[in-house]
PDB file of N, CA, C and O in Angstrom:
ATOM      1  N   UNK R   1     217.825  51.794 150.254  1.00  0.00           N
ATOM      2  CA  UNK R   1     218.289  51.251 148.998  1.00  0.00           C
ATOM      3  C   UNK R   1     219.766  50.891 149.159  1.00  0.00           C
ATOM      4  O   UNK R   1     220.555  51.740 149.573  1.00  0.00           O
ATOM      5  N   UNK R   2     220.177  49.598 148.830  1.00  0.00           N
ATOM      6  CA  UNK R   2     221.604  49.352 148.968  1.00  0.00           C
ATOM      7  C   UNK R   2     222.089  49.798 147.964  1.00  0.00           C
ATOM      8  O   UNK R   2     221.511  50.239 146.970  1.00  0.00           O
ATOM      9  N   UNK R   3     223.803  49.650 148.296  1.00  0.00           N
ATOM     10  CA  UNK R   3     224.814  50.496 146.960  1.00  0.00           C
ATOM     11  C   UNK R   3     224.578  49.864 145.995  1.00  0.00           C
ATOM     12  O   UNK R   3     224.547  50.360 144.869  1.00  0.00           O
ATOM     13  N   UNK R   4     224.423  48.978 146.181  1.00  0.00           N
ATOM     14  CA  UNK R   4     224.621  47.919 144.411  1.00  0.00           C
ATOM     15  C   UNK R   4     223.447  48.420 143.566  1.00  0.00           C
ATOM     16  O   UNK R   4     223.691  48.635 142.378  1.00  0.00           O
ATOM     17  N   UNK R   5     222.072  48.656 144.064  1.00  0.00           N
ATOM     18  CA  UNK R   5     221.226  49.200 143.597  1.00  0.00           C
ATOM     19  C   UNK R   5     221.151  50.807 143.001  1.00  0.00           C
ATOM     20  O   UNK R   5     220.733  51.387 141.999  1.00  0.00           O
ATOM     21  N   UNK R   6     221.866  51.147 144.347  1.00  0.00           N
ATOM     22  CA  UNK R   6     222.376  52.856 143.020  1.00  0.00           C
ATOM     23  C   UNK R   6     223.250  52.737 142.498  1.00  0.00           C
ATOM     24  O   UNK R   6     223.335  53.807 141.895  1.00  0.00           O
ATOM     25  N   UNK R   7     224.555  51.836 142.087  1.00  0.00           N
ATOM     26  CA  UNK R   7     225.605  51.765 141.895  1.00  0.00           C
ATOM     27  C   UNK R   7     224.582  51.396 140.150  1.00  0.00           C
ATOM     28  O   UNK R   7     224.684  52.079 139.131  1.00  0.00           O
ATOM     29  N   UNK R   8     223.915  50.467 140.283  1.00  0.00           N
ATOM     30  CA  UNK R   8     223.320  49.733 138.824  1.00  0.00           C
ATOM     31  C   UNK R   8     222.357  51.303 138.147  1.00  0.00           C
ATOM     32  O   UNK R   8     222.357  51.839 137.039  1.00  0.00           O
ATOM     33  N   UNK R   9     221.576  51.635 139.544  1.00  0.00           N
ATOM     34  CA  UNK R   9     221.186  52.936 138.918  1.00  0.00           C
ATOM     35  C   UNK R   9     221.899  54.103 138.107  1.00  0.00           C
ATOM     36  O   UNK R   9     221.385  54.721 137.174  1.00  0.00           O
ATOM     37  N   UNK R  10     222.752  54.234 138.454  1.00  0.00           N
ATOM     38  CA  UNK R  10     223.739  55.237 138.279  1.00  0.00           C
ATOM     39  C   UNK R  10     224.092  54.983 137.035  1.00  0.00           C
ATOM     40  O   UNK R  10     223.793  55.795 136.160  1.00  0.00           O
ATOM     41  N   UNK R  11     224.700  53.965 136.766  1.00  0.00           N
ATOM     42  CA  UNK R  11     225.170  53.157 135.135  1.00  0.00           C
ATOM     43  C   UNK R  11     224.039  53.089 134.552  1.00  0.00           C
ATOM     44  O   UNK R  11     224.374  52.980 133.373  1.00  0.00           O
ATOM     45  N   UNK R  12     222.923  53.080 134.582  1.00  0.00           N
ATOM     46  CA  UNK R  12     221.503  52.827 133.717  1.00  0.00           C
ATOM     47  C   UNK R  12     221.414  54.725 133.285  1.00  0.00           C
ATOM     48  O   UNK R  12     221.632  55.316 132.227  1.00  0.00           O
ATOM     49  N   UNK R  13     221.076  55.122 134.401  1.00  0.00           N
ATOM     50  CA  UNK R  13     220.988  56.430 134.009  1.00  0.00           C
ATOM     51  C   UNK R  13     222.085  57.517 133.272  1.00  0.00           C
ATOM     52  O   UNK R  13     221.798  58.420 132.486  1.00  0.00           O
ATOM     53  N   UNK R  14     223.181  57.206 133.689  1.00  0.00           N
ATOM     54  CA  UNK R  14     224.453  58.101 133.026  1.00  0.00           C
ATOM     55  C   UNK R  14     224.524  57.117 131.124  1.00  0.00           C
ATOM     56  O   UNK R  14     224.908  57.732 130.129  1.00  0.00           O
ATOM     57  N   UNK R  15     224.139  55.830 131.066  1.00  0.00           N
ATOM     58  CA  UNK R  15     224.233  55.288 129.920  1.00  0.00           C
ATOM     59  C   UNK R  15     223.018  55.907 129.143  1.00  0.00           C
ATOM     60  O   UNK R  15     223.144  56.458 128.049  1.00  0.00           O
ATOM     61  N   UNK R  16     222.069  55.792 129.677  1.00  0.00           N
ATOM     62  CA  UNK R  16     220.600  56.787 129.279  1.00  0.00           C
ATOM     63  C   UNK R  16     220.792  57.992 128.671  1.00  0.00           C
ATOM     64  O   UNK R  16     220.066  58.493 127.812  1.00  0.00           O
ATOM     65  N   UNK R  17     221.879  58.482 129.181  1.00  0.00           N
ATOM     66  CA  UNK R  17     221.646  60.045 129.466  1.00  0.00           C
ATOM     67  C   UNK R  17     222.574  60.124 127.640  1.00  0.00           C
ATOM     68  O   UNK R  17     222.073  60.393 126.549  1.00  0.00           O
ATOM     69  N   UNK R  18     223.870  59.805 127.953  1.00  0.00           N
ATOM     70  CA  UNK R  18     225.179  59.764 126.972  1.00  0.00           C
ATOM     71  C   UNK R  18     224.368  58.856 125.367  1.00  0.00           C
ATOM     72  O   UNK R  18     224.737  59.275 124.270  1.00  0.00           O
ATOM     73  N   UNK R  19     223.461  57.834 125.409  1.00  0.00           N
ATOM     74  CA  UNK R  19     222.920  57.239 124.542  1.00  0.00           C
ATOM     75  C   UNK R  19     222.164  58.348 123.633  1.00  0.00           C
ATOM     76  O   UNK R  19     222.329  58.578 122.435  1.00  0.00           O
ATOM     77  N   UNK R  20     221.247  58.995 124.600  1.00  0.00           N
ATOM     78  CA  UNK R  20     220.159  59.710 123.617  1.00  0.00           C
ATOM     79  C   UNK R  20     220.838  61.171 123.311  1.00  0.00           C
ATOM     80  O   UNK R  20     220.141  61.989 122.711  1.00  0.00           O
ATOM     81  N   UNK R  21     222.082  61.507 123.674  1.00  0.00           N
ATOM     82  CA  UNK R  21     222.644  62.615 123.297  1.00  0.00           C
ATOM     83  C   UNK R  21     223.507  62.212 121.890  1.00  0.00           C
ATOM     84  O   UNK R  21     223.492  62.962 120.914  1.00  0.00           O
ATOM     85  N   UNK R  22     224.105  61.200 121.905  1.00  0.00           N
ATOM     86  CA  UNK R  22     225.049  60.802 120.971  1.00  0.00           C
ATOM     87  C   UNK R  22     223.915  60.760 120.031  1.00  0.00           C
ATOM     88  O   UNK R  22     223.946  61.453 119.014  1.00  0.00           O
ATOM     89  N   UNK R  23     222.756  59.871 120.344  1.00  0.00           N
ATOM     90  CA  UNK R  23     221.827  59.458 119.163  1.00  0.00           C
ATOM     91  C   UNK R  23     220.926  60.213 118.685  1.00  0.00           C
ATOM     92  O   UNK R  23     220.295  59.668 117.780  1.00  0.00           O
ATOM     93  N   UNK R  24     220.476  61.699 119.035  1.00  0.00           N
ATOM     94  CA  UNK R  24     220.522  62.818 118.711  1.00  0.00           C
ATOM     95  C   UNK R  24     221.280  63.777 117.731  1.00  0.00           C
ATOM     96  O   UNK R  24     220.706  64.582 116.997  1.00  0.00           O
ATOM     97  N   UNK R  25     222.624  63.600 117.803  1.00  0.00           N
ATOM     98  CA  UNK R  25     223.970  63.610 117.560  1.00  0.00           C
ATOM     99  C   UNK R  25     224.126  63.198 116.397  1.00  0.00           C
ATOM    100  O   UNK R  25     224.222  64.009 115.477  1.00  0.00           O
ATOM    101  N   UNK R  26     224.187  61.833 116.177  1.00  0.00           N
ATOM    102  CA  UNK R  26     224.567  60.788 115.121  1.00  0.00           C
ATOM    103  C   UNK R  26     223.466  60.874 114.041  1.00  0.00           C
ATOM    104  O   UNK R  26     223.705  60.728 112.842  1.00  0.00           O
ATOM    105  N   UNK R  27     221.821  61.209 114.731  1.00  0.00           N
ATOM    106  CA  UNK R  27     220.781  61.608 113.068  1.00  0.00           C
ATOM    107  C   UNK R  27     221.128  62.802 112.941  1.00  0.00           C
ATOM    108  O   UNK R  27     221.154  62.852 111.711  1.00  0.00           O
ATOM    109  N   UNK R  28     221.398  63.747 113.258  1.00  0.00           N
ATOM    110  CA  UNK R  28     221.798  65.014 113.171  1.00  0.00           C
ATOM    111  C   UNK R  28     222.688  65.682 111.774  1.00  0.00           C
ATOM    112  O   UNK R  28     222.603  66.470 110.833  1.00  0.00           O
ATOM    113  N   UNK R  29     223.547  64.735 112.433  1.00  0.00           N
ATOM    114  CA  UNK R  29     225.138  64.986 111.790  1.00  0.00           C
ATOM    115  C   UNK R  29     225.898  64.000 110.522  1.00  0.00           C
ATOM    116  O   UNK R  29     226.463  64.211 109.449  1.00  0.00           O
ATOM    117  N   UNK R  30     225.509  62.757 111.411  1.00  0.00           N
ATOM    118  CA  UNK R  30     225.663  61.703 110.128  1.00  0.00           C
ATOM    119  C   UNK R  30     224.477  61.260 109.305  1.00  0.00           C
ATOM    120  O   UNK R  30     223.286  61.556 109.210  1.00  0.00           O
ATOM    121  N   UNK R  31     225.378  60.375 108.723  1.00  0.00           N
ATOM    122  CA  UNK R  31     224.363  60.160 107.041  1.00  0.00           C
ATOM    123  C   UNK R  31     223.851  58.870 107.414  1.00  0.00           C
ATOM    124  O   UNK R  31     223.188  58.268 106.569  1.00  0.00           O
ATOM    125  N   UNK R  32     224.059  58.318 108.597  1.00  0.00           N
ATOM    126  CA  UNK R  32     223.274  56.929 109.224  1.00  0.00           C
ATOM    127  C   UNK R  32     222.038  56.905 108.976  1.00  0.00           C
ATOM    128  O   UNK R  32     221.254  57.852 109.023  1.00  0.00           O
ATOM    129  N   UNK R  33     221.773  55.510 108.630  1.00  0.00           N
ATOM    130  CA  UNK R  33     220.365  54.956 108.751  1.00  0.00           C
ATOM    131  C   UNK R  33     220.000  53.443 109.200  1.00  0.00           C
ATOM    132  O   UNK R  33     220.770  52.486 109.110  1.00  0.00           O
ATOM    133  N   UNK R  34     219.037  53.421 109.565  1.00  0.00           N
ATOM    134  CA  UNK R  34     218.362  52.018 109.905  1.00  0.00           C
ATOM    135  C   UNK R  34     218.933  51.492 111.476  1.00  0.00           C
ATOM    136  O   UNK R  34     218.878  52.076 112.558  1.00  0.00           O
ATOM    137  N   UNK R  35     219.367  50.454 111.195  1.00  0.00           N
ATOM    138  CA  UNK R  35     220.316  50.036 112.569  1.00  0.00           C
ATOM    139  C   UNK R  35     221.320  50.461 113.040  1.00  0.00           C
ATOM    140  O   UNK R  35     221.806  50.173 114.134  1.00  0.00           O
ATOM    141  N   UNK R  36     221.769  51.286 112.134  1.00  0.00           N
ATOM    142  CA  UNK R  36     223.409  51.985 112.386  1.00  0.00           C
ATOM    143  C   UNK R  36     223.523  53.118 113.265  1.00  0.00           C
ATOM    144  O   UNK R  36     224.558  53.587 113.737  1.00  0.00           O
ATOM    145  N   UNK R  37     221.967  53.623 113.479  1.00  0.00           N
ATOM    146  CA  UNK R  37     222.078  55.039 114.374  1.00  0.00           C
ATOM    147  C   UNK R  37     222.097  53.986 115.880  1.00  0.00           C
ATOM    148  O   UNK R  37     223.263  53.944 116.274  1.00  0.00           O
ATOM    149  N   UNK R  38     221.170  53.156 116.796  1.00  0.00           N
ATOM    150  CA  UNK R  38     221.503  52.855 117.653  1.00  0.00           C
ATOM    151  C   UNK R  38     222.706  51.920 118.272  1.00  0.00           C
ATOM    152  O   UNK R  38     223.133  51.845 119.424  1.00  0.00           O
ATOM    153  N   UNK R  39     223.155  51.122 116.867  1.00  0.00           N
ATOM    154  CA  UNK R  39     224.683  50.757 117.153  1.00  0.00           C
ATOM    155  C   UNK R  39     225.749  51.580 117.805  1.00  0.00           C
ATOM    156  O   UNK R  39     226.286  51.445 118.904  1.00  0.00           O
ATOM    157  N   UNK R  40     225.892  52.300 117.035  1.00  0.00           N
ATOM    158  CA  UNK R  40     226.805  53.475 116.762  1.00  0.00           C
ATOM    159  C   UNK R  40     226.659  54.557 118.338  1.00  0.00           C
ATOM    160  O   UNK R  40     227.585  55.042 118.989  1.00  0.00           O
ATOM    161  N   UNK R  41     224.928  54.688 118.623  1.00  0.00           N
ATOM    162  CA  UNK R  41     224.797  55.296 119.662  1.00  0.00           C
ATOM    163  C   UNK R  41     225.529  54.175 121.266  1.00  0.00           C
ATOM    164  O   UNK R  41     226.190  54.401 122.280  1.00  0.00           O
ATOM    165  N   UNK R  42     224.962  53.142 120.690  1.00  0.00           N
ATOM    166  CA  UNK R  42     224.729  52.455 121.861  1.00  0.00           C
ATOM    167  C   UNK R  42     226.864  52.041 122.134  1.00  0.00           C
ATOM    168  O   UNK R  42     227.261  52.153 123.294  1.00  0.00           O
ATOM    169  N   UNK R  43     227.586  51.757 121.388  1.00  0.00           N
ATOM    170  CA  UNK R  43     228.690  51.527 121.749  1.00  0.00           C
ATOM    171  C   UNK R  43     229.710  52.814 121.878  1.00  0.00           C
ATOM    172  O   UNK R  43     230.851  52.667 122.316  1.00  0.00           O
ATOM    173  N   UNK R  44     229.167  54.150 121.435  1.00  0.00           N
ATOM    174  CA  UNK R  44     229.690  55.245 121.650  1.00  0.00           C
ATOM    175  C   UNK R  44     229.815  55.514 123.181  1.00  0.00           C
ATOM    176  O   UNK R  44     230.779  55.714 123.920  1.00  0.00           O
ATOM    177  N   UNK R  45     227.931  55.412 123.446  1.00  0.00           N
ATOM    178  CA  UNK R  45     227.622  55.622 124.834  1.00  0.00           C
ATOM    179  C   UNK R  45     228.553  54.510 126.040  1.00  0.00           C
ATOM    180  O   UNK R  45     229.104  54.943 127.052  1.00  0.00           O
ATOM    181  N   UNK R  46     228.543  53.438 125.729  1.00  0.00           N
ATOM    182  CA  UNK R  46     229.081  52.256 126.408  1.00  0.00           C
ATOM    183  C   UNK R  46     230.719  52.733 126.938  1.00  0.00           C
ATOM    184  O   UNK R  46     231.204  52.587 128.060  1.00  0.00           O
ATOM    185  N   UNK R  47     231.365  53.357 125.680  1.00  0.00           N
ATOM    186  CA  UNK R  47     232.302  53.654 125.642  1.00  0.00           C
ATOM    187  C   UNK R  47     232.458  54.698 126.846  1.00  0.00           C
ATOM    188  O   UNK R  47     232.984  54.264 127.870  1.00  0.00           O
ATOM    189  N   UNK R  48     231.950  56.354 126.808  1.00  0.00           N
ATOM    190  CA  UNK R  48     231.986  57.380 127.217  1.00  0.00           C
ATOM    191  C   UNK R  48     231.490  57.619 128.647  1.00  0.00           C
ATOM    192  O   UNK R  48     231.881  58.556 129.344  1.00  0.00           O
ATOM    193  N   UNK R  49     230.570  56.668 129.039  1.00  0.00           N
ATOM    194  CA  UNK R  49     229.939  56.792 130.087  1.00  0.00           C
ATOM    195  C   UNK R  49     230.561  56.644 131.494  1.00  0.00           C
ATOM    196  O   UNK R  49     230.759  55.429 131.465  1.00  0.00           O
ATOM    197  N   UNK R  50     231.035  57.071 132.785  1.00  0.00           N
ATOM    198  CA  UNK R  50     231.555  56.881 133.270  1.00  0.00           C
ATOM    199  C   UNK R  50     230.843  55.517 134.340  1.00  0.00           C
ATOM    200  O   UNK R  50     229.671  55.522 134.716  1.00  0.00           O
ATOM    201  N   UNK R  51     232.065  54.203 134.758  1.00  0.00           N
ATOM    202  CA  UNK R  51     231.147  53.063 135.431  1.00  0.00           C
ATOM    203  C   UNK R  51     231.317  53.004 137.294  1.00  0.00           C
ATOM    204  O   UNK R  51     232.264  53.164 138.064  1.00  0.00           O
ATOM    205  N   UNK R  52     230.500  52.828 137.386  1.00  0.00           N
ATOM    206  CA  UNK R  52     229.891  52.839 138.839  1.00  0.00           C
ATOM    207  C   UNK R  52     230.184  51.277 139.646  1.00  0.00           C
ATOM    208  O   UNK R  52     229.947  50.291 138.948  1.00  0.00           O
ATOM    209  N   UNK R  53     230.621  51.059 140.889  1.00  0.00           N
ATOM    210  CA  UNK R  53     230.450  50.011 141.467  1.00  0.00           C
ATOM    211  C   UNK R  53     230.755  50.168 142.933  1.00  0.00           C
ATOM    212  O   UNK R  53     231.557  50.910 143.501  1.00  0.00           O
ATOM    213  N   UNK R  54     229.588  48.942 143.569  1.00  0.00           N
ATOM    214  CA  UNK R  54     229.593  49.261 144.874  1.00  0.00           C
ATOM    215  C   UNK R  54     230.688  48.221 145.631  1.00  0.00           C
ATOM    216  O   UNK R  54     230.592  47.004 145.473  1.00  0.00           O
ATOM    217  N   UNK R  55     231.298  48.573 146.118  1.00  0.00           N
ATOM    218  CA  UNK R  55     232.861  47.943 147.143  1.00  0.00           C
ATOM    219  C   UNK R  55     232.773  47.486 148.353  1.00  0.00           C
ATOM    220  O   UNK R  55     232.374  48.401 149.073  1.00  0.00           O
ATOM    221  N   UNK R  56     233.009  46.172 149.161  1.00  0.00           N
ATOM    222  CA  UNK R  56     232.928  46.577 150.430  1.00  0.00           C
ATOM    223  C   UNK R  56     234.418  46.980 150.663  1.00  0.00           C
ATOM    224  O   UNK R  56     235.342  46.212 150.394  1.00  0.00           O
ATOM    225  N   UNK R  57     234.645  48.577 151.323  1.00  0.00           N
ATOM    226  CA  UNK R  57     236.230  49.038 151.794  1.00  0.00           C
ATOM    227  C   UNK R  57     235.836  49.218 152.806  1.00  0.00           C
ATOM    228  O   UNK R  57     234.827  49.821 153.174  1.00  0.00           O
ATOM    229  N   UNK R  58     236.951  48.476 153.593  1.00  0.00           N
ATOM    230  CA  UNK R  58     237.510  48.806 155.119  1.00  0.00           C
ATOM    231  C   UNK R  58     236.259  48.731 155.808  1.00  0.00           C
ATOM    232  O   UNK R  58     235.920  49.633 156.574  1.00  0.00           O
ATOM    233  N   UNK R  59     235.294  47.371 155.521  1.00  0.00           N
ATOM    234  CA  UNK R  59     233.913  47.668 156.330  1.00  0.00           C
ATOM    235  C   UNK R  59     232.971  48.021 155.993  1.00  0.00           C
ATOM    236  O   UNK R  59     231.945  47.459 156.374  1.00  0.00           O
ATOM    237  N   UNK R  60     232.931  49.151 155.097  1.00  0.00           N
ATOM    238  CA  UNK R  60     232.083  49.793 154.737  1.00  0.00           C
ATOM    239  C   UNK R  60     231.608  49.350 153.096  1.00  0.00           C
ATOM    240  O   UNK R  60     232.440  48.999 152.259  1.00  0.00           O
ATOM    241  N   UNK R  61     230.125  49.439 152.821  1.00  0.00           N
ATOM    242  CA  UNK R  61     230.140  49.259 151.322  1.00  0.00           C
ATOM    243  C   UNK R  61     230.114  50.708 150.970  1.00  0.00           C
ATOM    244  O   UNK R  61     229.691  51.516 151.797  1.00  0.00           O
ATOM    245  N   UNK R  62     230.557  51.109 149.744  1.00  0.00           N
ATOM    246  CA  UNK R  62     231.145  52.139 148.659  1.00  0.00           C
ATOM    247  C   UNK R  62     230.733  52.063 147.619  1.00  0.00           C
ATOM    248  O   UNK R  62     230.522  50.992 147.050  1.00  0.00           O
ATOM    249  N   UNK R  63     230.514  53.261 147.106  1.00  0.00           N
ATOM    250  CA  UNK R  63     230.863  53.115 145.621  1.00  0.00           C
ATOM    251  C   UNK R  63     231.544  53.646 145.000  1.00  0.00           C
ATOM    252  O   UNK R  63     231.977  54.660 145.548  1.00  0.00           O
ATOM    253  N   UNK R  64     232.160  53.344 143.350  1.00  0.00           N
ATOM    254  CA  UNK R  64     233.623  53.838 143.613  1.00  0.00           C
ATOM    255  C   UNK R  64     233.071  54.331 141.877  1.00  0.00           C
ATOM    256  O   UNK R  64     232.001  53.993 141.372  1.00  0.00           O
ATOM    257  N   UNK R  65     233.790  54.912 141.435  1.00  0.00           N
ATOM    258  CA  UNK R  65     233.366  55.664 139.698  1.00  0.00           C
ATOM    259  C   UNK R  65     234.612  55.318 138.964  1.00  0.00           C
ATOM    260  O   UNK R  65     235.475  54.817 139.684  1.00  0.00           O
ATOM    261  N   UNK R  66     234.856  55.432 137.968  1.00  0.00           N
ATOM    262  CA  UNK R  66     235.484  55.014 137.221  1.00  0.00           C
ATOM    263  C   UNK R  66     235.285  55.651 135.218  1.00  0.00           C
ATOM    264  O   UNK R  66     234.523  55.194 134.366  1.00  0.00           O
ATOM    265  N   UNK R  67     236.158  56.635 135.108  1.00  0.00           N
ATOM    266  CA  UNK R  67     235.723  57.191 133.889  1.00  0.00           C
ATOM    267  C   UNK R  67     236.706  57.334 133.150  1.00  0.00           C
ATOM    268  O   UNK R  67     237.766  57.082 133.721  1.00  0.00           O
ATOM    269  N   UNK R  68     236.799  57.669 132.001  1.00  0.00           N
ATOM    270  CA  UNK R  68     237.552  57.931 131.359  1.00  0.00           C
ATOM    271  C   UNK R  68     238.896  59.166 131.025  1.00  0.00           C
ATOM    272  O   UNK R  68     240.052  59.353 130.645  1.00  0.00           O
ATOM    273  N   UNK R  69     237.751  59.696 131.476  1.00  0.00           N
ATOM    274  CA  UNK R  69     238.240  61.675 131.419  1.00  0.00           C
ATOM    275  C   UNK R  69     238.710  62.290 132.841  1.00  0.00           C
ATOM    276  O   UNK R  69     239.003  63.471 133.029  1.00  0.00           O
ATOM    277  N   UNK R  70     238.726  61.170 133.885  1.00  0.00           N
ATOM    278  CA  UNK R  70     239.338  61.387 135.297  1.00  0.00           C
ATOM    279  C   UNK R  70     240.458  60.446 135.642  1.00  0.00           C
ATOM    280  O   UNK R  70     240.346  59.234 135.824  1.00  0.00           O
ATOM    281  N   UNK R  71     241.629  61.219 135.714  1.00  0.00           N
ATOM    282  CA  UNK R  71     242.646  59.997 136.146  1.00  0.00           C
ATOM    283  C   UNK R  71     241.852  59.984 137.943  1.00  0.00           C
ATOM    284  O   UNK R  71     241.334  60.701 138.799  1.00  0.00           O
ATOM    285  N   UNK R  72     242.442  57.987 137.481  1.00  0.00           N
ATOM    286  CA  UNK R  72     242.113  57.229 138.780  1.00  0.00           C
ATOM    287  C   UNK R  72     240.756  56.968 139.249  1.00  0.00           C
ATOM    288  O   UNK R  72     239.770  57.538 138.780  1.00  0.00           O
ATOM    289  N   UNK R  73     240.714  56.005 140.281  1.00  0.00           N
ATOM    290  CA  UNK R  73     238.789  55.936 140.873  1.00  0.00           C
ATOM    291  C   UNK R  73     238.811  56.904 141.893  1.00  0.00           C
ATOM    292  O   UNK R  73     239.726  57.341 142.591  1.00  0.00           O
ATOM    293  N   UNK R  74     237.343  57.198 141.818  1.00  0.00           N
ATOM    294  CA  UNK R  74     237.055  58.055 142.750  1.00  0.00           C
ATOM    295  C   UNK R  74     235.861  57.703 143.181  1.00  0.00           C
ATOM    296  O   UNK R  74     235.041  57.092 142.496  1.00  0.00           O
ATOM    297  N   UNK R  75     235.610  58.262 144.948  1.00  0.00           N
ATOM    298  CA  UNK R  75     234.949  57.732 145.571  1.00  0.00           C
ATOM    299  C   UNK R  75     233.153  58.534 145.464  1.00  0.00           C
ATOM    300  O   UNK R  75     233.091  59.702 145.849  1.00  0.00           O
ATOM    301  N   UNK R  76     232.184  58.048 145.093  1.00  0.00           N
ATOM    302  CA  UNK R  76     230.882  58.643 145.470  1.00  0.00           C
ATOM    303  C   UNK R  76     230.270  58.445 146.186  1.00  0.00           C
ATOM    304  O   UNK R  76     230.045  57.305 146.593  1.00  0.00           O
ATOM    305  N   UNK R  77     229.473  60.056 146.865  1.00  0.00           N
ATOM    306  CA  UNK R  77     229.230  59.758 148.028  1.00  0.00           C
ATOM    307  C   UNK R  77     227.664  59.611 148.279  1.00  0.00           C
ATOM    308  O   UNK R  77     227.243  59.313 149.396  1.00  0.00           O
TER     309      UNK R  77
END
């Protein structure tokens, strides 16, 4: 499997993951209804999720992360 393919995996699944927790979350807690719970989920999640991409460095393809709550990119291995 090439990087770009787990690199896209990685962002599908960590957005997956952060979506149905928030949107769990959001019927829970708030007074949302109708379209407003997966809005609300879906740009929360967009927001929070940390993003993935595959690099070619120094030769090599990479993938590199990118989040919010971590200063700087960091490399995955």
């Amino acid at each position: 499997m090439s990087k770009k393919v787990k690199a896209f995996l990685y962002n599908f699944i960590c957005f997956a993951i952060f979506f149905s927790i928030i949107y769990f979350l959001v019927v829970r807690f708030t007074g949302l209804t109708g379209l407003w719970i997966p809005f609300t989920s879906g740009i929360s999640a967009s927001l929070l999720t940390p993003k993935f991409q595959a690099i070619n460095y120094m030769g090599q393809e990479k993938i590199f992360m990118k989040w919010m709550f971590i200063k700087g990119v960091k490399e995955v291995k």
